[in-house]
């Protein structure tokens, strides 16, 4: 819209106090018009009251269910998914397609882990299954053997929720445990996203997960994104890249529609809302609900190996999944 785009990056260091100080600098000193990013639940929750008070248009990556279900924020739109949202389809798929009846969940002991495991349990049990065990793992755990040894031997599958380095270690140690080959592993798609998958080996083959995007999606917007991202990164992008790419596009589309008049914050939020629904997206079609959360496709993914490389294959699509 004729305005220069200036990108200012700050690192929260995963710490709420640091995040608040960095936020104050961005708002008071840098005079930002819009903010995006924010991954961790503790950081996101600490910033919500400040964002609402300052009336700052914001796109959040962070996933707590409360943010778009119970404590709804006017100035925050979610670019990602609510934590339980992507696990509802996995619960359905496990019960109806995979025909599992008894499942143990093992997950990181934080808000994300609890909400994702809960989302799976709700729909899995609605479909006739039963979560017979819930095992919670501290965020600093490096050795999963004490937790894996607790898994009941008569379950049909283990449903796991881990991300990043913990996901890599968990899948590796699962592959080395007595459970491998006997009890299938399913779980959050973030666990087998490229951000973790690139650190895994053959132990990941066959793991099934659910996520809102995969590098292998064949829609035109994703094919365009993949070409750009692979050229820029020199490797396969992760889902975090895809979501933040969307955020950047929505903000610039909104600025264009407003002819660069981004100072009108009400109009800017409304324009970002429209951009989310009208801009072709790598993940597929998106509608924002009344609470600022995307209604979007959720893909059931399976880790396969082709040409010596691990990749996630879409085995089923659940269209237009709401956070509820």
CSV table of C-alpha atoms in Angstrom, one decimal:
chain,number,residue,atom,x,y,z
A,1,UNK,CA,0.0,0.0,0.0
A,2,UNK,CA,2.9,2.3,-0.6
A,3,UNK,CA,4.3,1.9,2.9
A,4,UNK,CA,7.8,0.6,3.6
A,5,UNK,CA,7.7,-2.7,5.5
A,6,UNK,CA,10.1,-2.8,8.5
A,7,UNK,CA,10.6,-6.1,10.3
A,8,UNK,CA,11.8,-5.9,13.9
A,9,UNK,CA,12.6,-9.2,15.6
A,10,UNK,CA,12.9,-9.8,19.3
A,11,UNK,CA,13.7,-13.0,21.2
A,12,UNK,CA,11.5,-13.7,24.3
A,13,UNK,CA,14.0,-16.4,25.4
A,14,UNK,CA,10.9,-18.4,26.4
A,15,UNK,CA,10.6,-16.2,29.5
A,16,UNK,CA,7.5,-14.1,30.4
A,17,UNK,CA,9.4,-11.3,32.1
A,18,UNK,CA,11.8,-11.0,29.1
A,19,UNK,CA,8.8,-11.1,26.7
A,20,UNK,CA,7.0,-8.2,28.5
A,21,UNK,CA,10.2,-6.1,28.5
A,22,UNK,CA,10.7,-6.7,24.7
A,23,UNK,CA,7.0,-6.1,24.1
A,24,UNK,CA,7.2,-2.7,25.8
A,25,UNK,CA,10.2,-1.8,23.7
A,26,UNK,CA,8.4,-2.7,20.5
A,27,UNK,CA,5.3,-0.7,21.4
A,28,UNK,CA,6.8,2.3,23.1
A,29,UNK,CA,10.0,2.8,21.3
A,30,UNK,CA,9.6,1.1,17.9
A,31,UNK,CA,5.9,2.2,17.6
A,32,UNK,CA,4.9,-1.1,15.8
A,33,UNK,CA,1.6,-1.3,14.0
A,34,UNK,CA,1.2,-5.1,14.2
A,35,UNK,CA,2.8,-8.0,16.0
A,36,UNK,CA,3.2,-11.6,15.1
A,37,UNK,CA,5.0,-14.7,16.4
A,38,UNK,CA,4.7,-15.8,20.1
A,39,UNK,CA,4.9,-19.6,20.3
A,40,UNK,CA,5.0,-20.6,24.0
A,41,UNK,CA,1.9,-20.7,26.1
A,42,UNK,CA,3.4,-18.9,29.2
A,43,UNK,CA,4.7,-16.1,27.0
A,44,UNK,CA,1.4,-15.7,25.1
A,45,UNK,CA,-0.7,-15.6,28.3
A,46,UNK,CA,1.6,-13.0,29.9
A,47,UNK,CA,1.2,-10.7,26.8
A,48,UNK,CA,-2.6,-10.9,26.3
A,49,UNK,CA,-3.6,-8.3,28.9
A,50,UNK,CA,-1.0,-5.8,27.5
A,51,UNK,CA,-2.1,-6.4,23.9
A,52,UNK,CA,-5.7,-5.9,24.8
A,53,UNK,CA,-4.9,-2.7,26.7
A,54,UNK,CA,-2.8,-1.3,23.9
A,55,UNK,CA,-5.3,-2.3,21.2
A,56,UNK,CA,-2.4,-3.8,19.2
A,57,UNK,CA,-3.4,-5.9,16.1
A,58,UNK,CA,-1.7,-9.3,16.7
A,59,UNK,CA,-1.4,-12.7,15.0
A,60,UNK,CA,-0.5,-15.4,17.5
A,61,UNK,CA,1.2,-18.7,16.8
A,62,UNK,CA,0.6,-19.9,20.4
A,63,UNK,CA,-2.1,-22.5,20.9
A,64,UNK,CA,-3.9,-22.3,24.3
A,65,UNK,CA,-7.6,-23.3,24.0
A,66,UNK,CA,-8.6,-20.6,26.5
A,67,UNK,CA,-7.5,-17.8,24.2
A,68,UNK,CA,-10.2,-18.5,21.6
A,69,UNK,CA,-12.7,-20.3,23.7
A,70,UNK,CA,-13.1,-18.9,27.2
A,71,UNK,CA,-11.0,-15.7,27.6
A,72,UNK,CA,-11.4,-14.3,24.1
A,73,UNK,CA,-9.2,-11.4,23.1
A,74,UNK,CA,-10.4,-8.8,20.7
A,75,UNK,CA,-7.1,-7.7,19.2
A,76,UNK,CA,-5.5,-11.2,18.8
A,77,UNK,CA,-6.2,-13.5,15.8
A,78,UNK,CA,-4.7,-17.0,15.8
A,79,UNK,CA,-2.6,-17.9,12.7
A,80,UNK,CA,-2.1,-21.5,13.9
A,81,UNK,CA,-4.5,-23.9,15.6
A,82,UNK,CA,-6.0,-24.3,19.1
A,83,UNK,CA,-4.1,-27.1,20.9
A,84,UNK,CA,-7.0,-29.6,21.1
A,85,UNK,CA,-8.2,-28.8,17.5
A,86,UNK,CA,-5.7,-31.0,15.5
A,87,UNK,CA,-6.1,-33.9,17.9
A,88,UNK,CA,-9.9,-34.2,17.5
A,89,UNK,CA,-9.5,-35.7,14.0
A,90,UNK,CA,-6.8,-38.1,15.2
A,91,UNK,CA,-9.1,-39.3,17.9
A,92,UNK,CA,-11.8,-40.0,15.3
A,93,UNK,CA,-9.2,-41.6,12.9
A,94,UNK,CA,-7.9,-43.9,15.7
A,95,UNK,CA,-11.3,-45.1,16.6
A,96,UNK,CA,-13.1,-45.4,13.3
A,97,UNK,CA,-10.3,-46.1,10.8
A,98,UNK,CA,-7.5,-47.7,12.8
A,99,UNK,CA,-10.1,-49.5,15.0
A,100,UNK,CA,-8.1,-48.9,18.2
A,101,UNK,CA,-10.0,-49.5,21.4
A,102,UNK,CA,-7.5,-49.1,24.2
A,103,UNK,CA,-4.9,-46.3,24.0
A,104,UNK,CA,-2.2,-45.0,26.4
A,105,UNK,CA,-1.3,-41.3,26.1
A,106,UNK,CA,2.2,-40.0,26.9
A,107,UNK,CA,2.7,-36.3,26.7
A,108,UNK,CA,4.8,-33.3,27.8
A,109,UNK,CA,3.6,-32.0,31.2
A,110,UNK,CA,2.5,-28.5,30.1
A,111,UNK,CA,-0.6,-26.8,28.8
A,112,UNK,CA,0.0,-27.9,25.2
A,113,UNK,CA,0.5,-31.5,26.2
A,114,UNK,CA,-2.6,-31.6,28.4
A,115,UNK,CA,-4.8,-29.9,25.9
A,116,UNK,CA,-3.7,-32.0,23.0
A,117,UNK,CA,-4.0,-35.2,24.9
A,118,UNK,CA,-7.4,-34.1,26.1
A,119,UNK,CA,-8.6,-33.3,22.5
A,120,UNK,CA,-7.6,-36.8,21.4
A,121,UNK,CA,-9.3,-38.4,24.4
A,122,UNK,CA,-12.6,-36.5,24.0
A,123,UNK,CA,-13.2,-37.7,20.4
A,124,UNK,CA,-11.5,-41.1,20.7
A,125,UNK,CA,-13.9,-41.9,23.6
A,126,UNK,CA,-16.9,-40.5,21.8
A,127,UNK,CA,-16.0,-42.9,19.0
A,128,UNK,CA,-16.1,-45.9,21.4
A,129,UNK,CA,-12.4,-46.1,22.4
A,130,UNK,CA,-10.9,-45.7,25.9
A,131,UNK,CA,-7.8,-43.9,27.0
A,132,UNK,CA,-6.7,-46.3,29.7
A,133,UNK,CA,-3.5,-44.6,30.8
A,134,UNK,CA,-2.1,-41.0,30.9
A,135,UNK,CA,1.6,-40.5,31.4
A,136,UNK,CA,3.0,-37.0,31.9
A,137,UNK,CA,6.7,-36.3,31.2
A,138,UNK,CA,8.6,-33.3,32.5
A,139,UNK,CA,9.8,-30.8,29.9
A,140,UNK,CA,13.4,-31.3,30.9
A,141,UNK,CA,13.3,-35.1,30.6
A,142,UNK,CA,16.0,-36.6,28.4
A,143,UNK,CA,15.5,-40.3,29.3
A,144,UNK,CA,12.1,-41.7,28.4
A,145,UNK,CA,12.8,-45.2,29.5
A,146,UNK,CA,11.1,-44.8,32.9
A,147,UNK,CA,8.0,-43.5,31.2
A,148,UNK,CA,7.9,-46.0,28.3
A,149,UNK,CA,8.3,-48.9,30.9
A,150,UNK,CA,5.0,-47.8,32.4
A,151,UNK,CA,3.0,-48.3,29.2
A,152,UNK,CA,0.5,-51.2,29.6
A,153,UNK,CA,1.3,-54.1,27.4
A,154,UNK,CA,-2.4,-54.6,26.3
A,155,UNK,CA,-3.0,-51.2,24.7
A,156,UNK,CA,-3.7,-51.0,20.9
A,157,UNK,CA,-1.5,-47.9,20.5
A,158,UNK,CA,0.4,-45.1,22.2
A,159,UNK,CA,-0.6,-41.5,21.5
A,160,UNK,CA,2.2,-39.1,22.1
A,161,UNK,CA,2.6,-35.3,22.3
A,162,UNK,CA,6.2,-34.0,22.1
A,163,UNK,CA,7.8,-31.3,20.0
A,164,UNK,CA,11.3,-30.2,18.8
A,165,UNK,CA,14.3,-31.9,20.5
A,166,UNK,CA,12.0,-33.9,22.9
A,167,UNK,CA,10.1,-35.3,19.9
A,168,UNK,CA,13.4,-36.4,18.3
A,169,UNK,CA,14.6,-38.1,21.5
A,170,UNK,CA,11.2,-39.7,22.3
A,171,UNK,CA,10.7,-41.3,18.8
A,172,UNK,CA,14.3,-42.5,18.8
A,173,UNK,CA,13.9,-44.1,22.3
A,174,UNK,CA,10.5,-45.5,21.4
A,175,UNK,CA,12.2,-47.2,18.4
A,176,UNK,CA,14.8,-48.7,20.8
A,177,UNK,CA,12.2,-49.9,23.4
A,178,UNK,CA,10.4,-53.1,23.7
A,179,UNK,CA,7.2,-51.4,22.4
A,180,UNK,CA,8.6,-50.9,18.9
A,181,UNK,CA,7.0,-53.4,16.4
A,182,UNK,CA,4.4,-54.4,19.0
A,183,UNK,CA,2.4,-51.2,19.8
A,184,UNK,CA,1.9,-48.6,17.1
A,185,UNK,CA,2.9,-45.0,17.8
A,186,UNK,CA,0.5,-42.1,16.9
A,187,UNK,CA,0.4,-38.5,18.1
A,188,UNK,CA,0.5,-34.8,17.4
A,189,UNK,CA,1.7,-33.9,13.9
A,190,UNK,CA,4.1,-31.4,15.4
A,191,UNK,CA,6.1,-34.5,16.6
A,192,UNK,CA,6.7,-35.6,13.0
A,193,UNK,CA,6.8,-32.2,11.4
A,194,UNK,CA,10.0,-31.4,9.5
A,195,UNK,CA,11.3,-29.3,12.4
A,196,UNK,CA,11.7,-32.6,14.3
A,197,UNK,CA,11.7,-35.2,11.4
A,198,UNK,CA,15.0,-34.0,10.0
A,199,UNK,CA,16.6,-35.2,13.2
A,200,UNK,CA,15.0,-38.7,13.1
A,201,UNK,CA,15.9,-42.0,11.3
A,202,UNK,CA,14.1,-45.1,10.3
A,203,UNK,CA,12.6,-45.4,13.8
A,204,UNK,CA,10.0,-42.8,12.7
A,205,UNK,CA,8.7,-44.7,9.6
A,206,UNK,CA,5.1,-45.6,10.1
A,207,UNK,CA,4.3,-43.1,12.9
A,208,UNK,CA,0.9,-41.5,12.3
A,209,UNK,CA,0.0,-37.9,13.3
A,210,UNK,CA,-2.4,-35.0,12.6
A,211,UNK,CA,-1.5,-31.5,11.5
A,212,UNK,CA,-2.8,-28.6,9.5
A,213,UNK,CA,-0.1,-28.7,6.8
A,214,UNK,CA,2.5,-31.0,5.1
A,215,UNK,CA,5.3,-30.3,2.6
A,216,UNK,CA,3.6,-32.8,0.3
A,217,UNK,CA,0.3,-31.0,0.0
A,218,UNK,CA,-0.5,-30.6,-3.7
A,219,UNK,CA,-2.5,-27.4,-3.8
A,220,UNK,CA,-1.2,-24.5,-6.0
A,221,UNK,CA,-0.5,-22.2,-3.0
A,222,UNK,CA,1.6,-24.8,-1.3
A,223,UNK,CA,3.6,-25.7,-4.4
A,224,UNK,CA,4.4,-22.0,-4.8
A,225,UNK,CA,5.4,-21.7,-1.2
A,226,UNK,CA,7.5,-24.9,-1.3
A,227,UNK,CA,9.6,-23.6,-4.3
A,228,UNK,CA,10.2,-20.3,-2.6
A,229,UNK,CA,11.0,-21.8,0.8
A,230,UNK,CA,13.3,-24.6,-0.4
A,231,UNK,CA,15.2,-22.1,-2.5
A,232,UNK,CA,15.6,-19.7,0.5
A,233,UNK,CA,16.3,-22.4,3.2
A,234,UNK,CA,18.2,-25.0,1.2
A,235,UNK,CA,16.1,-27.7,2.9
A,236,UNK,CA,12.5,-28.8,3.4
A,237,UNK,CA,10.5,-26.1,5.3
A,238,UNK,CA,8.7,-26.9,8.6
A,239,UNK,CA,5.1,-26.2,9.4
A,240,UNK,CA,6.3,-23.2,11.5
A,241,UNK,CA,7.7,-21.7,8.2
A,242,UNK,CA,4.4,-22.2,6.5
A,243,UNK,CA,2.3,-20.6,9.3
A,244,UNK,CA,4.6,-17.5,9.6
A,245,UNK,CA,4.7,-17.2,5.8
A,246,UNK,CA,0.9,-17.0,6.0
A,247,UNK,CA,1.0,-14.4,8.7
A,248,UNK,CA,3.3,-12.2,6.7
A,249,UNK,CA,1.1,-12.5,3.6
A,250,UNK,CA,-2.0,-11.6,5.6
A,251,UNK,CA,-0.5,-8.5,7.1
A,252,UNK,CA,0.8,-7.2,3.7
A,253,UNK,CA,-2.5,-8.0,2.0
A,254,UNK,CA,-4.3,-6.1,4.7
A,255,UNK,CA,-1.9,-3.1,4.3
A,256,UNK,CA,-2.5,-3.1,0.5
A,257,UNK,CA,-6.3,-3.2,0.9
A,258,UNK,CA,-6.1,-0.2,3.2
A,259,UNK,CA,-3.8,1.7,0.9
A,260,UNK,CA,-1.2,1.7,3.6
A,261,UNK,CA,-3.4,3.4,6.2
A,262,UNK,CA,-2.5,0.9,9.0
A,263,UNK,CA,-2.9,3.5,11.8
A,264,UNK,CA,-6.6,2.8,12.0
A,265,UNK,CA,-6.4,-0.3,14.2
A,266,UNK,CA,-10.0,-1.4,13.9
A,267,UNK,CA,-9.8,-1.3,10.1
A,268,UNK,CA,-6.4,-3.1,10.2
A,269,UNK,CA,-7.8,-6.0,12.3
A,270,UNK,CA,-10.8,-6.3,10.0
A,271,UNK,CA,-8.6,-6.2,6.9
A,272,UNK,CA,-6.4,-9.0,8.3
A,273,UNK,CA,-9.5,-11.0,9.0
A,274,UNK,CA,-10.6,-10.7,5.4
A,275,UNK,CA,-7.1,-11.5,4.1
A,276,UNK,CA,-7.0,-14.7,6.1
A,277,UNK,CA,-10.2,-15.9,4.3
A,278,UNK,CA,-9.4,-14.6,0.8
A,279,UNK,CA,-5.7,-15.3,0.4
A,280,UNK,CA,-4.9,-18.8,-1.1
A,281,UNK,CA,-3.0,-20.6,1.7
A,282,UNK,CA,-0.5,-23.4,1.6
A,283,UNK,CA,-2.5,-25.4,4.2
A,284,UNK,CA,-5.8,-25.1,2.2
A,285,UNK,CA,-9.0,-23.1,2.8
A,286,UNK,CA,-9.4,-21.1,6.0
A,287,UNK,CA,-12.4,-19.4,7.7
A,288,UNK,CA,-12.0,-17.5,10.9
A,289,UNK,CA,-14.6,-18.2,13.6
A,290,UNK,CA,-16.2,-15.5,15.8
A,291,UNK,CA,-13.5,-16.1,18.4
A,292,UNK,CA,-10.5,-15.4,16.1
A,293,UNK,CA,-9.5,-19.1,15.5
A,294,UNK,CA,-9.1,-20.6,12.0
A,295,UNK,CA,-11.5,-23.3,10.9
A,296,UNK,CA,-9.2,-25.3,8.6
A,297,UNK,CA,-8.3,-28.7,7.2
A,298,UNK,CA,-6.6,-31.2,9.4
A,299,UNK,CA,-4.5,-33.8,7.7
A,300,UNK,CA,-3.7,-37.3,9.0
A,301,UNK,CA,0.0,-37.9,8.1
A,302,UNK,CA,2.1,-41.0,8.0
A,303,UNK,CA,5.9,-41.0,8.0
A,304,UNK,CA,7.2,-42.8,4.9
A,305,UNK,CA,10.7,-43.1,3.4
A,306,UNK,CA,11.2,-42.4,-0.2
A,307,UNK,CA,14.5,-42.1,-2.0
A,308,UNK,CA,16.4,-42.4,1.3
A,309,UNK,CA,14.5,-39.5,2.8
A,310,UNK,CA,11.8,-39.3,5.4
A,311,UNK,CA,8.6,-37.4,4.5
A,312,UNK,CA,5.0,-37.1,5.7
A,313,UNK,CA,2.4,-38.5,3.4
A,314,UNK,CA,-1.2,-37.3,3.7
A,315,UNK,CA,-3.4,-40.4,4.2
A,316,UNK,CA,-6.7,-38.7,5.1
A,317,UNK,CA,-8.1,-35.2,5.1
A,318,UNK,CA,-10.6,-33.9,7.6
A,319,UNK,CA,-12.0,-30.7,5.9
A,320,UNK,CA,-13.0,-27.5,7.8
A,321,UNK,CA,-12.3,-28.7,11.3
A,322,UNK,CA,-13.3,-26.1,14.0
A,323,UNK,CA,-11.7,-25.6,17.3
A,324,UNK,CA,-14.7,-27.2,18.9
